[in-house]
mmCIF file of C-alpha atoms and ligand atoms in Angstrom:
data_model
loop_
_atom_site.group_PDB
_atom_site.id
_atom_site.type_symbol
_atom_site.label_atom_id
_atom_site.label_comp_id
_atom_site.label_asym_id
_atom_site.label_seq_id
_atom_site.Cartn_x
_atom_site.Cartn_y
_atom_site.Cartn_z
ATOM 1 C CA MET A 143 -0.770 12.470 -11.658
ATOM 2 C CA LYS A 144 -5.036 12.241 -10.137
ATOM 3 C CA LEU A 145 -4.932 15.041 -8.057
ATOM 4 C CA ILE A 146 -7.159 14.797 -4.391
ATOM 5 C CA GLU A 147 -10.635 17.009 -4.492
ATOM 6 C CA TYR A 148 -8.282 18.560 -2.488
ATOM 7 C CA GLN A 149 -5.883 19.458 -3.940
ATOM 8 C CA GLY A 150 -7.444 19.747 -7.174
ATOM 9 C CA LYS A 151 -9.509 23.059 -6.016
ATOM 10 C CA GLU A 152 -6.484 24.833 -5.044
ATOM 11 C CA LEU A 153 -5.622 25.337 -8.084
ATOM 12 C CA PHE A 154 -8.507 26.441 -9.134
ATOM 13 C CA ARG A 155 -9.095 28.608 -6.559
ATOM 14 C CA ARG A 156 -5.340 30.486 -7.819
ATOM 15 C CA ALA A 157 -7.245 30.582 -11.740
ATOM 16 C CA GLY A 158 -9.902 32.242 -9.864
ATOM 17 C CA ILE A 159 -12.268 29.870 -9.644
ATOM 18 C CA PRO A 160 -14.692 30.296 -6.823
ATOM 19 C CA THR A 161 -14.577 27.222 -4.441
ATOM 20 C CA PRO A 162 -16.741 26.829 -1.023
ATOM 21 C CA GLN A 163 -14.987 27.868 2.191
ATOM 22 C CA GLY A 164 -13.432 25.450 4.243
ATOM 23 C CA VAL A 165 -10.467 23.258 5.353
ATOM 24 C CA HIS A 166 -8.231 19.951 4.960
ATOM 25 C CA VAL A 167 -8.033 17.979 8.485
ATOM 26 C CA THR A 168 -6.419 14.831 8.782
ATOM 27 C CA THR A 169 -7.622 14.553 12.164
ATOM 28 C CA ALA A 170 -10.702 14.398 13.969
ATOM 29 C CA ALA A 171 -9.364 16.819 16.512
ATOM 30 C CA GLU A 172 -9.262 19.271 13.795
ATOM 31 C CA ALA A 173 -12.323 18.951 12.335
ATOM 32 C CA LYS A 174 -13.814 19.411 15.768
ATOM 33 C CA ALA A 175 -11.621 22.743 16.483
ATOM 34 C CA TYR A 176 -12.468 24.000 12.845
ATOM 35 C CA VAL A 177 -16.343 23.614 12.927
ATOM 36 C CA GLU A 178 -16.048 25.575 16.943
ATOM 37 C CA ARG A 179 -14.103 28.320 15.102
ATOM 38 C CA ASN A 180 -16.718 28.081 12.223
ATOM 39 C CA PRO A 181 -20.113 27.420 13.781
ATOM 40 C CA GLY A 182 -22.415 26.691 10.316
ATOM 41 C CA SER A 183 -23.762 23.541 8.473
ATOM 42 C CA TRP A 184 -20.515 22.294 7.539
ATOM 43 C CA VAL A 185 -20.122 18.792 4.410
ATOM 44 C CA LEU A 186 -17.159 16.377 5.477
ATOM 45 C CA LYS A 187 -16.252 15.129 2.024
ATOM 46 C CA SER A 188 -13.750 12.435 2.405
ATOM 47 C CA GLN A 189 -10.202 13.371 -0.240
ATOM 48 C CA VAL A 190 -9.740 10.210 -2.087
ATOM 49 C CA MET A 191 -9.227 9.322 -5.972
ATOM 50 C CA MET A 192 -12.171 7.249 -6.012
ATOM 51 C CA GLY A 193 -15.104 8.672 -7.605
ATOM 52 C CA GLY A 194 -19.151 8.651 -6.252
ATOM 53 C CA ARG A 195 -18.566 8.988 -2.904
ATOM 54 C CA GLY A 196 -21.346 9.830 -2.020
ATOM 55 C CA LYS A 197 -23.059 6.571 -2.935
ATOM 56 C CA ALA A 198 -20.455 4.994 -1.117
ATOM 57 C CA GLY A 199 -21.295 6.787 1.772
ATOM 58 C CA GLY A 200 -17.978 9.086 2.216
ATOM 59 C CA ILE A 201 -19.676 12.542 2.339
ATOM 60 C CA LYS A 202 -21.780 13.423 5.584
ATOM 61 C CA PHE A 203 -23.272 16.502 7.085
ATOM 62 C CA ALA A 204 -22.349 18.123 9.834
ATOM 63 C CA ASP A 205 -24.081 20.950 12.437
ATOM 64 C CA THR A 206 -22.122 20.621 15.419
ATOM 65 C CA ALA A 207 -18.873 20.709 16.261
ATOM 66 C CA ALA A 208 -19.582 17.089 18.135
ATOM 67 C CA ASN A 209 -21.231 15.994 15.317
ATOM 68 C CA THR A 210 -18.435 17.141 12.660
ATOM 69 C CA GLU A 211 -15.956 15.016 15.492
ATOM 70 C CA SER A 212 -17.785 12.085 14.975
ATOM 71 C CA LEU A 213 -18.504 11.714 11.841
ATOM 72 C CA ALA A 214 -14.792 12.659 11.025
ATOM 73 C CA THR A 215 -13.251 10.081 13.093
ATOM 74 C CA GLU A 216 -15.970 7.027 11.803
ATOM 75 C CA LEU A 217 -14.821 8.463 7.795
ATOM 76 C CA ILE A 218 -11.100 8.484 8.273
ATOM 77 C CA GLY A 219 -9.913 5.074 8.207
ATOM 78 C CA LYS A 220 -12.991 3.788 6.666
ATOM 79 C CA VAL A 221 -12.265 1.816 3.173
ATOM 80 C CA LEU A 222 -14.563 3.114 0.705
ATOM 81 C CA LYS A 223 -16.479 1.030 -1.945
ATOM 82 C CA ASN A 224 -18.152 0.862 -4.631
ATOM 83 C CA GLU A 225 -19.076 -1.925 -7.544
ATOM 84 C CA GLN A 226 -15.842 0.649 -9.875
ATOM 85 C CA ASN A 227 -13.378 0.023 -6.876
ATOM 86 C CA PRO A 228 -14.326 -3.262 -5.595
ATOM 87 C CA ASP A 229 -10.879 -3.428 -3.314
ATOM 88 C CA GLY A 230 -11.900 0.694 -1.785
ATOM 89 C CA GLU A 231 -9.986 3.341 -1.091
ATOM 90 C CA ALA A 232 -8.870 4.367 2.410
ATOM 91 C CA VAL A 233 -9.747 7.827 3.628
ATOM 92 C CA ARG A 234 -7.189 9.485 4.883
ATOM 93 C CA SER A 235 -8.196 13.021 4.862
ATOM 94 C CA LEU A 236 -11.430 15.062 4.912
ATOM 95 C CA LEU A 237 -12.223 17.746 3.068
ATOM 96 C CA ILE A 238 -14.434 20.128 5.879
ATOM 97 C CA GLU A 239 -16.722 22.808 3.636
ATOM 98 C CA GLU A 240 -19.549 25.108 4.310
ATOM 99 C CA LYS A 241 -23.067 23.632 2.888
ATOM 100 C CA VAL A 242 -24.035 25.225 0.196
ATOM 101 C CA ALA A 243 -27.473 25.253 -0.834
ATOM 102 C CA ILE A 244 -28.110 23.760 -4.206
ATOM 103 C CA ALA A 245 -30.647 25.269 -6.759
ATOM 104 C CA SER A 246 -28.809 23.289 -9.135
ATOM 105 C CA GLU A 247 -26.257 20.251 -10.259
ATOM 106 C CA ALA A 248 -24.063 21.634 -13.089
ATOM 107 C CA TYR A 249 -21.298 19.823 -15.012
ATOM 108 C CA ALA A 250 -18.412 21.203 -16.825
ATOM 109 C CA SER A 251 -15.189 19.228 -18.549
ATOM 110 C CA ILE A 252 -11.982 19.806 -20.281
ATOM 111 C CA THR A 253 -9.925 16.531 -21.398
ATOM 112 C CA ILE A 254 -7.258 16.302 -24.444
ATOM 113 C CA ASP A 255 -10.123 15.000 -28.005
ATOM 114 C CA ARG A 256 -7.563 13.113 -29.433
ATOM 115 C CA SER A 257 -9.122 12.617 -33.083
ATOM 116 C CA THR A 258 -9.066 16.959 -33.916
ATOM 117 C CA LYS A 259 -5.862 16.704 -31.787
ATOM 118 C CA LYS A 260 -8.044 19.586 -30.062
ATOM 119 C CA PRO A 261 -8.989 20.428 -26.439
ATOM 120 C CA VAL A 262 -12.743 19.834 -25.964
ATOM 121 C CA VAL A 263 -15.767 21.518 -23.242
ATOM 122 C CA ILE A 264 -17.752 19.288 -22.401
ATOM 123 C CA VAL A 265 -20.878 21.079 -20.483
ATOM 124 C CA THR A 266 -24.544 20.130 -19.263
ATOM 125 C CA ALA A 267 -27.052 21.056 -16.819
ATOM 126 C CA GLN A 268 -26.922 17.616 -16.381
ATOM 127 C CA GLY A 269 -24.928 17.796 -12.935
ATOM 128 C CA GLY A 270 -24.355 15.600 -10.002
ATOM 129 C CA MET A 271 -24.399 12.324 -11.464
ATOM 130 C CA ASP A 272 -21.594 9.621 -13.508
ATOM 131 C CA VAL A 273 -21.138 11.733 -17.078
ATOM 132 C CA GLU A 274 -21.078 8.749 -18.676
ATOM 133 C CA GLU A 275 -24.142 8.192 -17.589
ATOM 134 C CA VAL A 276 -26.332 11.097 -19.006
ATOM 135 C CA ALA A 277 -24.444 10.400 -22.508
ATOM 136 C CA ALA A 278 -25.698 6.896 -22.046
ATOM 137 C CA ARG A 279 -29.178 7.618 -21.379
ATOM 138 C CA ASP A 280 -29.057 11.409 -23.333
ATOM 139 C CA PRO A 281 -26.601 12.383 -25.359
ATOM 140 C CA GLY A 282 -28.642 15.091 -26.501
ATOM 141 C CA ALA A 283 -27.504 16.687 -22.573
ATOM 142 C CA LEU A 284 -24.022 16.980 -23.348
ATOM 143 C CA ALA A 285 -22.854 20.574 -24.974
ATOM 144 C CA LYS A 286 -19.340 19.999 -26.571
ATOM 145 C CA ALA A 287 -16.671 22.362 -28.104
ATOM 146 C CA TRP A 288 -13.334 22.204 -29.397
ATOM 147 C CA ILE A 289 -10.584 24.694 -28.677
ATOM 148 C CA ASP A 290 -8.070 26.387 -30.910
ATOM 149 C CA PRO A 291 -4.998 26.428 -28.108
ATOM 150 C CA ALA A 292 -3.921 29.262 -30.827
ATOM 151 C CA ILE A 293 -6.876 31.200 -30.496
ATOM 152 C CA GLY A 294 -7.375 30.085 -26.438
ATOM 153 C CA PHE A 295 -10.912 30.281 -25.307
ATOM 154 C CA GLN A 296 -13.247 32.545 -25.860
ATOM 155 C CA PRO A 297 -15.922 33.793 -23.540
ATOM 156 C CA TYR A 298 -18.599 33.523 -26.609
ATOM 157 C CA VAL A 299 -18.161 30.040 -27.051
ATOM 158 C CA ALA A 300 -19.224 29.592 -23.122
ATOM 159 C CA ARG A 301 -21.913 31.414 -24.169
ATOM 160 C CA GLN A 302 -22.988 28.967 -26.624
ATOM 161 C CA LEU A 303 -22.659 25.914 -24.563
ATOM 162 C CA ALA A 304 -24.487 27.313 -21.515
ATOM 163 C CA PHE A 305 -27.240 28.014 -24.023
ATOM 164 C CA ALA A 306 -27.140 24.941 -26.512
ATOM 165 C CA ALA A 307 -26.147 22.682 -22.293
ATOM 166 C CA LYS A 308 -29.526 24.768 -21.153
ATOM 167 C CA LEU A 309 -27.747 25.937 -17.974
ATOM 168 C CA PRO A 310 -30.207 27.900 -15.930
ATOM 169 C CA SER A 311 -30.084 31.753 -16.782
ATOM 170 C CA GLY A 312 -28.287 31.641 -12.920
ATOM 171 C CA TYR A 313 -24.918 30.275 -14.173
ATOM 172 C CA LEU A 314 -24.754 33.068 -17.471
ATOM 173 C CA LYS A 315 -23.137 35.440 -15.701
ATOM 174 C CA SER A 316 -20.652 33.930 -14.444
ATOM 175 C CA PHE A 317 -20.350 31.252 -16.260
ATOM 176 C CA PRO A 318 -17.807 32.502 -19.359
ATOM 177 C CA LYS A 319 -15.115 33.602 -16.310
ATOM 178 C CA ILE A 320 -15.621 29.717 -14.880
ATOM 179 C CA LEU A 321 -15.119 28.037 -17.615
ATOM 180 C CA GLY A 322 -11.770 30.674 -18.991
ATOM 181 C CA ALA A 323 -10.317 30.345 -15.941
ATOM 182 C CA LEU A 324 -10.704 25.967 -16.079
ATOM 183 C CA TYR A 325 -8.999 26.385 -19.037
ATOM 184 C CA ASP A 326 -6.302 28.819 -18.034
ATOM 185 C CA VAL A 327 -5.845 25.086 -15.120
ATOM 186 C CA PHE A 328 -5.951 23.419 -17.936
ATOM 187 C CA MET A 329 -3.453 24.616 -19.988
ATOM 188 C CA THR A 330 -0.921 25.881 -16.659
ATOM 189 C CA TYR A 331 -0.635 22.569 -15.077
ATOM 190 C CA GLY A 332 -1.038 20.581 -18.867
ATOM 191 C CA ALA A 333 -3.813 18.634 -17.699
ATOM 192 C CA ASN A 334 -5.316 15.561 -19.660
ATOM 193 C CA LEU A 335 -8.708 15.952 -17.601
ATOM 194 C CA VAL A 336 -10.265 19.065 -15.580
ATOM 195 C CA GLU A 337 -13.418 17.995 -13.813
ATOM 196 C CA ILE A 338 -16.278 20.012 -11.940
ATOM 197 C CA ASN A 339 -18.909 18.039 -11.169
ATOM 198 C CA PRO A 340 -21.822 19.152 -9.722
ATOM 199 C CA LEU A 341 -20.932 23.119 -10.886
ATOM 200 C CA VAL A 342 -23.178 24.536 -8.310
ATOM 201 C CA LEU A 343 -25.739 27.535 -8.525
ATOM 202 C CA THR A 344 -26.397 28.235 -5.131
ATOM 203 C CA GLU A 345 -29.750 29.956 -3.618
ATOM 204 C CA SER A 346 -28.465 32.474 -3.383
ATOM 205 C CA GLY A 347 -27.494 32.745 -6.857
ATOM 206 C CA GLN A 348 -23.269 31.856 -6.380
ATOM 207 C CA VAL A 349 -21.939 29.828 -8.933
ATOM 208 C CA ILE A 350 -18.654 27.572 -6.548
ATOM 209 C CA ALA A 351 -17.522 24.466 -7.886
ATOM 210 C CA SER A 352 -18.589 21.871 -5.202
ATOM 211 C CA ASP A 353 -16.325 19.255 -6.654
ATOM 212 C CA ALA A 354 -12.954 19.154 -8.092
ATOM 213 C CA LYS A 355 -11.612 15.614 -10.285
ATOM 214 C CA VAL A 356 -8.041 16.911 -12.217
ATOM 215 C CA GLU A 357 -5.454 14.741 -13.668
ATOM 216 C CA LEU A 358 -2.178 16.388 -14.867
ATOM 217 C CA ASP A 359 0.188 14.865 -17.468
ATOM 218 C CA ASP A 360 3.533 13.488 -15.580
ATOM 219 C CA ASN A 361 5.354 15.060 -18.725
ATOM 220 C CA ALA A 362 4.413 18.094 -17.567
ATOM 221 C CA LEU A 363 5.228 17.969 -13.756
ATOM 222 C CA TYR A 364 8.752 19.473 -13.930
ATOM 223 C CA LYS A 365 7.051 23.227 -14.893
ATOM 224 C CA HIS A 366 5.041 22.496 -11.414
ATOM 225 C CA PRO A 367 7.528 20.953 -9.337
ATOM 226 C CA ASP A 368 5.523 22.632 -6.002
ATOM 227 C CA VAL A 369 2.393 20.570 -7.148
ATOM 228 C CA ALA A 370 4.465 17.105 -8.406
ATOM 229 C CA ALA A 371 5.524 17.177 -4.727
ATOM 230 C CA TRP A 372 1.108 16.626 -3.891
ATOM 231 C CA ARG A 373 1.471 13.298 -5.355
ATOM 232 C CA SER A 374 -0.589 11.226 -2.873
ATOM 233 C CA ASP A 375 2.047 9.181 -1.253
ATOM 234 C CA GLY A 376 4.815 11.838 -2.130
ATOM 235 C CA PRO A 377 6.196 10.618 -5.673
ATOM 236 C CA ALA A 378 5.820 6.820 -5.903
ATOM 237 C CA ASP A 379 9.338 5.525 -5.111
ATOM 238 C CA GLU A 380 12.655 7.759 -3.870
ATOM 239 C CA ASP A 381 13.965 7.713 -7.894
ATOM 240 C CA GLN A 382 11.056 9.473 -8.548
ATOM 241 C CA ALA A 383 11.536 11.855 -6.097
ATOM 242 C CA ALA A 384 14.954 12.894 -7.130
ATOM 243 C CA ALA A 385 14.281 12.823 -10.598
ATOM 244 C CA VAL A 386 11.768 15.719 -10.113
ATOM 245 C CA ALA A 387 13.824 17.417 -7.760
ATOM 246 C CA ILE A 388 16.271 17.681 -9.978
ATOM 247 C CA GLY A 389 13.158 18.951 -13.119
ATOM 248 C CA LEU A 390 13.273 15.376 -15.001
ATOM 249 C CA GLY A 391 10.174 13.834 -15.255
ATOM 250 C CA ILE A 392 9.387 10.969 -12.873
ATOM 251 C CA SER A 393 8.961 8.050 -15.210
ATOM 252 C CA ASN A 394 13.243 9.869 -16.798
ATOM 253 C CA TYR A 395 15.628 7.623 -13.742
ATOM 254 C CA ALA A 396 15.401 4.554 -12.650
ATOM 255 C CA LYS A 397 17.821 2.657 -10.244
ATOM 256 C CA LEU A 398 19.511 -0.508 -11.485
ATOM 257 C CA ASP A 399 21.441 -3.298 -10.364
ATOM 258 C CA GLY A 400 24.371 -2.855 -12.104
ATOM 259 C CA ASN A 401 28.025 -0.631 -11.835
ATOM 260 C CA ILE A 402 27.734 1.675 -14.824
ATOM 261 C CA GLY A 403 26.173 5.030 -14.748
ATOM 262 C CA VAL A 404 24.518 5.770 -17.801
ATOM 263 C CA ILE A 405 22.732 9.018 -19.148
ATOM 264 C CA ALA A 406 21.847 9.539 -22.469
ATOM 265 C CA ASN A 407 19.145 12.042 -24.260
ATOM 266 C CA GLY A 408 15.884 10.050 -25.557
ATOM 267 C CA ALA A 409 13.967 6.572 -23.360
ATOM 268 C CA GLY A 410 15.261 4.716 -26.858
ATOM 269 C CA LEU A 411 18.880 4.908 -26.612
ATOM 270 C CA GLY A 412 18.516 4.817 -22.640
ATOM 271 C CA MET A 413 17.736 1.950 -22.954
ATOM 272 C CA GLY A 414 20.250 1.085 -27.063
ATOM 273 C CA THR A 415 22.761 2.417 -24.123
ATOM 274 C CA MET A 416 21.273 -0.150 -21.337
ATOM 275 C CA ASP A 417 21.422 -3.207 -23.663
ATOM 276 C CA ALA A 418 25.258 -2.756 -25.625
ATOM 277 C CA ILE A 419 27.099 -2.301 -21.968
ATOM 278 C CA ARG A 420 24.831 -5.713 -21.270
ATOM 279 C CA ASN A 421 26.426 -7.077 -24.278
ATOM 280 C CA ALA A 422 29.730 -5.454 -23.380
ATOM 281 C CA GLY A 423 29.477 -8.292 -20.212
ATOM 282 C CA GLY A 424 28.372 -5.545 -18.274
ATOM 283 C CA SER A 425 25.031 -3.942 -16.507
ATOM 284 C CA ALA A 426 23.337 -0.396 -16.447
ATOM 285 C CA ALA A 427 23.237 1.122 -12.456
ATOM 286 C CA ASN A 428 20.750 3.160 -13.188
ATOM 287 C CA PHE A 429 18.580 4.375 -16.993
ATOM 288 C CA LEU A 430 18.499 8.143 -17.301
ATOM 289 C CA ASP A 431 17.213 9.456 -20.239
ATOM 290 C CA ILE A 432 18.123 13.400 -20.042
ATOM 291 C CA GLY A 433 14.886 14.244 -22.542
ATOM 292 C CA GLY A 434 15.492 16.583 -25.516
ATOM 293 C CA GLY A 435 17.165 20.297 -25.240
ATOM 294 C CA ALA A 436 18.692 19.477 -22.531
ATOM 295 C CA GLN A 437 20.921 22.216 -20.401
ATOM 296 C CA ALA A 438 24.494 22.382 -19.096
ATOM 297 C CA GLU A 439 22.677 22.683 -16.367
ATOM 298 C CA LEU A 440 20.736 19.614 -16.111
ATOM 299 C CA VAL A 441 23.689 17.778 -17.215
ATOM 300 C CA LYS A 442 25.646 18.195 -14.510
ATOM 301 C CA LYS A 443 22.462 17.697 -12.047
ATOM 302 C CA SER A 444 22.327 13.816 -13.418
ATOM 303 C CA TYR A 445 25.736 13.537 -13.796
ATOM 304 C CA GLN A 446 25.721 14.113 -9.487
ATOM 305 C CA LEU A 447 22.745 12.050 -9.397
ATOM 306 C CA VAL A 448 23.897 9.072 -11.026
ATOM 307 C CA THR A 449 27.393 9.053 -9.048
ATOM 308 C CA SER A 450 25.437 9.171 -5.618
ATOM 309 C CA ASP A 451 24.906 5.718 -6.385
ATOM 310 C CA PRO A 452 27.689 3.806 -4.657
ATOM 311 C CA LYS A 453 27.490 1.309 -7.103
ATOM 312 C CA VAL A 454 28.797 3.227 -9.672
ATOM 313 C CA LYS A 455 32.185 2.666 -10.885
ATOM 314 C CA ALA A 456 31.898 4.534 -13.869
ATOM 315 C CA MET A 457 29.945 6.582 -16.298
ATOM 316 C CA PHE A 458 28.876 6.378 -20.531
ATOM 317 C CA ILE A 459 27.500 9.022 -21.434
ATOM 318 C CA ASN A 460 25.985 8.651 -24.843
ATOM 319 C CA ILE A 461 23.915 11.550 -26.533
ATOM 320 C CA PHE A 462 22.596 12.077 -29.953
ATOM 321 C CA GLY A 463 22.515 15.263 -30.078
ATOM 322 C CA GLY A 464 19.184 16.541 -32.091
ATOM 323 C CA ILE A 465 16.847 19.115 -30.205
ATOM 324 C CA THR A 466 19.908 18.445 -27.280
ATOM 325 C CA ARG A 467 23.462 20.154 -28.442
ATOM 326 C CA GLY A 468 26.483 18.907 -28.051
ATOM 327 C CA ASP A 469 28.104 21.663 -26.609
ATOM 328 C CA GLN A 470 25.497 21.885 -23.696
ATOM 329 C CA VAL A 471 26.095 18.602 -23.149
ATOM 330 C CA ALA A 472 29.798 19.024 -23.305
ATOM 331 C CA GLN A 473 29.731 21.901 -20.939
ATOM 332 C CA GLY A 474 27.933 20.748 -18.492
ATOM 333 C CA ILE A 475 30.069 17.783 -17.772
ATOM 334 C CA VAL A 476 32.928 19.943 -17.428
ATOM 335 C CA ASP A 477 31.116 21.545 -15.151
ATOM 336 C CA ALA A 478 29.822 18.835 -13.210
ATOM 337 C CA LEU A 479 33.833 17.834 -12.834
ATOM 338 C CA LYS A 480 34.921 21.406 -11.725
ATOM 339 C CA GLY A 481 32.703 21.594 -9.297
ATOM 340 C CA GLY A 482 34.094 19.528 -6.716
ATOM 341 C CA ASP A 483 30.947 18.286 -5.460
ATOM 342 C CA VAL A 484 30.202 14.952 -6.854
ATOM 343 C CA ARG A 485 31.845 11.915 -6.607
ATOM 344 C CA GLU A 486 34.909 10.941 -9.939
ATOM 345 C CA VAL A 487 34.639 7.847 -11.301
ATOM 346 C CA PRO A 488 36.224 6.803 -15.437
ATOM 347 C CA LEU A 489 33.930 8.782 -17.663
ATOM 348 C CA VAL A 490 33.480 7.307 -20.596
ATOM 349 C CA VAL A 491 31.023 9.721 -23.653
ATOM 350 C CA ARG A 492 29.816 9.395 -27.024
ATOM 351 C CA LEU A 493 28.760 12.301 -28.392
ATOM 352 C CA THR A 494 27.331 12.638 -31.829
ATOM 353 C CA GLY A 495 25.365 15.358 -34.356
ATOM 354 C CA THR A 496 23.982 18.741 -33.514
ATOM 355 C CA ASN A 497 27.287 21.336 -32.197
ATOM 356 C CA GLU A 498 29.203 17.846 -32.330
ATOM 357 C CA LYS A 499 32.256 19.470 -33.169
ATOM 358 C CA GLU A 500 31.664 22.189 -30.586
ATOM 359 C CA GLY A 501 31.039 19.546 -27.536
ATOM 360 C CA ARG A 502 33.948 17.227 -28.812
ATOM 361 C CA ALA A 503 36.074 20.935 -28.212
ATOM 362 C CA ILE A 504 35.105 21.775 -24.722
ATOM 363 C CA LEU A 505 36.200 17.937 -23.567
ATOM 364 C CA ALA A 506 39.518 18.062 -25.269
ATOM 365 C CA ALA A 507 40.242 20.963 -23.370
ATOM 366 C CA ALA A 508 39.089 19.109 -20.269
ATOM 367 C CA GLY A 509 41.131 16.674 -21.324
ATOM 368 C CA MET A 510 38.519 14.061 -22.321
ATOM 369 C CA HIS A 511 37.867 12.499 -25.488
ATOM 370 C CA PRO A 512 34.890 11.074 -26.433
ATOM 371 C CA VAL A 513 34.402 7.148 -28.691
ATOM 372 C CA GLU A 514 33.189 6.893 -31.963
ATOM 373 C CA THR A 515 30.706 4.482 -31.015
ATOM 374 C CA MET A 516 27.799 3.208 -28.986
ATOM 375 C CA ASP A 517 29.286 -0.482 -28.641
ATOM 376 C CA GLU A 518 32.879 1.265 -28.685
ATOM 377 C CA GLY A 519 32.003 3.339 -25.724
ATOM 378 C CA ALA A 520 29.956 0.486 -23.869
ATOM 379 C CA ARG A 521 32.776 -1.797 -24.226
ATOM 380 C CA ARG A 522 35.486 1.240 -23.128
ATOM 381 C CA ALA A 523 33.377 1.765 -19.827
ATOM 382 C CA VAL A 524 32.793 -1.778 -18.643
ATOM 383 C CA ASP A 525 36.538 -1.997 -18.803
ATOM 384 C CA VAL A 526 37.386 1.151 -16.693
ATOM 385 C CA ALA A 527 34.457 -0.365 -14.261
ATOM 386 C CA SER A 528 36.373 -3.334 -13.886
ATOM 387 C CA SER A 529 39.291 -1.560 -13.580
ATOM 388 C CA GLY A 530 39.124 1.711 -12.474
ATOM 389 C CA ALA A 531 41.182 3.278 -15.368
ATOM 390 C CA ALA A 532 41.210 6.944 -15.391
ATOM 391 C CA ARG A 533 39.601 8.488 -18.397
HETATM 392 P P1 GDP B 1793 -18.471 12.601 -5.405
HETATM 393 O O1 GDP B 1793 -19.844 12.397 -5.334
HETATM 394 O O2 GDP B 1793 -17.387 12.039 -5.295
HETATM 395 O O3 GDP B 1793 -18.745 12.678 -7.316
HETATM 396 O O4 GDP B 1793 -18.636 14.000 -4.361
HETATM 397 P P2 GDP B 1793 -19.437 15.541 -4.791
HETATM 398 O O5 GDP B 1793 -18.652 16.405 -3.784
HETATM 399 O O6 GDP B 1793 -20.026 15.469 -6.060
HETATM 400 O O7 GDP B 1793 -20.572 15.178 -4.190
HETATM 401 C C1 GDP B 1793 -21.835 14.016 -4.294
HETATM 402 C C2 GDP B 1793 -23.186 15.239 -4.339
HETATM 403 O O8 GDP B 1793 -23.001 15.258 -2.813
HETATM 404 C C3 GDP B 1793 -23.457 16.282 -4.167
HETATM 405 O O9 GDP B 1793 -24.004 16.053 -5.956
HETATM 406 C C4 GDP B 1793 -24.471 17.342 -3.978
HETATM 407 O O10 GDP B 1793 -25.636 16.431 -4.410
HETATM 408 C C5 GDP B 1793 -23.932 16.385 -2.336
HETATM 409 N N1 GDP B 1793 -23.320 17.446 -1.671
HETATM 410 C C6 GDP B 1793 -22.220 17.556 -1.833
HETATM 411 N N2 GDP B 1793 -21.697 18.836 -1.329
HETATM 412 C C7 GDP B 1793 -23.117 19.495 -0.829
HETATM 413 C C8 GDP B 1793 -23.305 20.498 -0.182
HETATM 414 O O11 GDP B 1793 -22.583 21.659 0.136
HETATM 415 N N3 GDP B 1793 -24.077 21.046 -0.465
HETATM 416 C C9 GDP B 1793 -25.411 19.912 -0.326
HETATM 417 N N4 GDP B 1793 -26.945 20.386 -0.275
HETATM 418 N N5 GDP B 1793 -25.297 19.028 -1.243
HETATM 419 C C10 GDP B 1793 -23.684 18.738 -0.885
HETATM 420 MN MN1 MN B 1794 -18.377 14.681 -7.361
#
């Protein structure tokens, strides 16, 4: 999930990275009102995912409320285009930020280096332009450091990078704290990329993040539901929103056309379960992967989510215990059913692997009897879905 600048800056601020004072607005009236209350020089920044907004005409400067209003009116709704984004991207909101007097523009980013399997920090004194351009033209201008996650980010690494990149001396005092905070954002939110370009040294000697580019790993979004909810249009669709709402990853649940609900652990087993249902002459109402190590509570919520679809006439829970423990899954099933707040449908369970015996005992105590194999489970599920037989 890519964050828009104002969202990335919110994470920066939470970690203690200085950002310009400002406000996020969706209308020209709000922009005007803000500048009326806070006279001064302001930058109007189009909030779009694409980079190179400056060159695309998406960044304007205003000194008065009237000027702010007319520029905001011009920008909101405008489609910004450049070579990388020939189709363009419509501006839906603006960040109004204090205009700072820039003495110097640097660049700092952290990504994962897949070959060393470590976060790599990249710093250059040539900020404000595309880092790929700098890399192509003047590779020696990029200073890099690989971080051992077991040790974490150490301030001396920031000092080494600042010297290697020949950052102006005005950066040195605050640079270790800012890079350390950037590393915190990277780790805390499970980012693939955090980038400050430009990291500005102001005429008055402050160092602030003038821009923010943050890309989060979708698989880490469950850790921060408040951030997951920032997805640019809300989650891309209802299924993704439903998955995130119960603590699953956005790609762990998808509604389908059939009438047999599916809960499996692992995407591969989920697909295999759907195939087994198809081989048995039926069709799945959904794909749901509860992931590894699912606890009873998540099983219960998954059960509720799947049965909330009125098409579902039977449920097939197919668990291959590895990290996931059979007793936890069984407990989740029992809890879901005794809660009374779920729609009961005929249920078929296949439970094998870790803590299988304990899981079967829990189910047996509740009057349920798991099947032995996936194919047998699929056949039973197809059967009961058409006949409405009980578990
Ligand atoms: P991007 O082009 O989409 O990466 O947007 P940026 O936020 O990086 O802004 C592009 C450029 O606009 C910066 O490199 C600066 O040169 C300029 N700019 C942005 N904010 C300010 C500001 O507060 N003061 C001044 N003087 N220039 C700014
Ligand atoms: Mn930028």
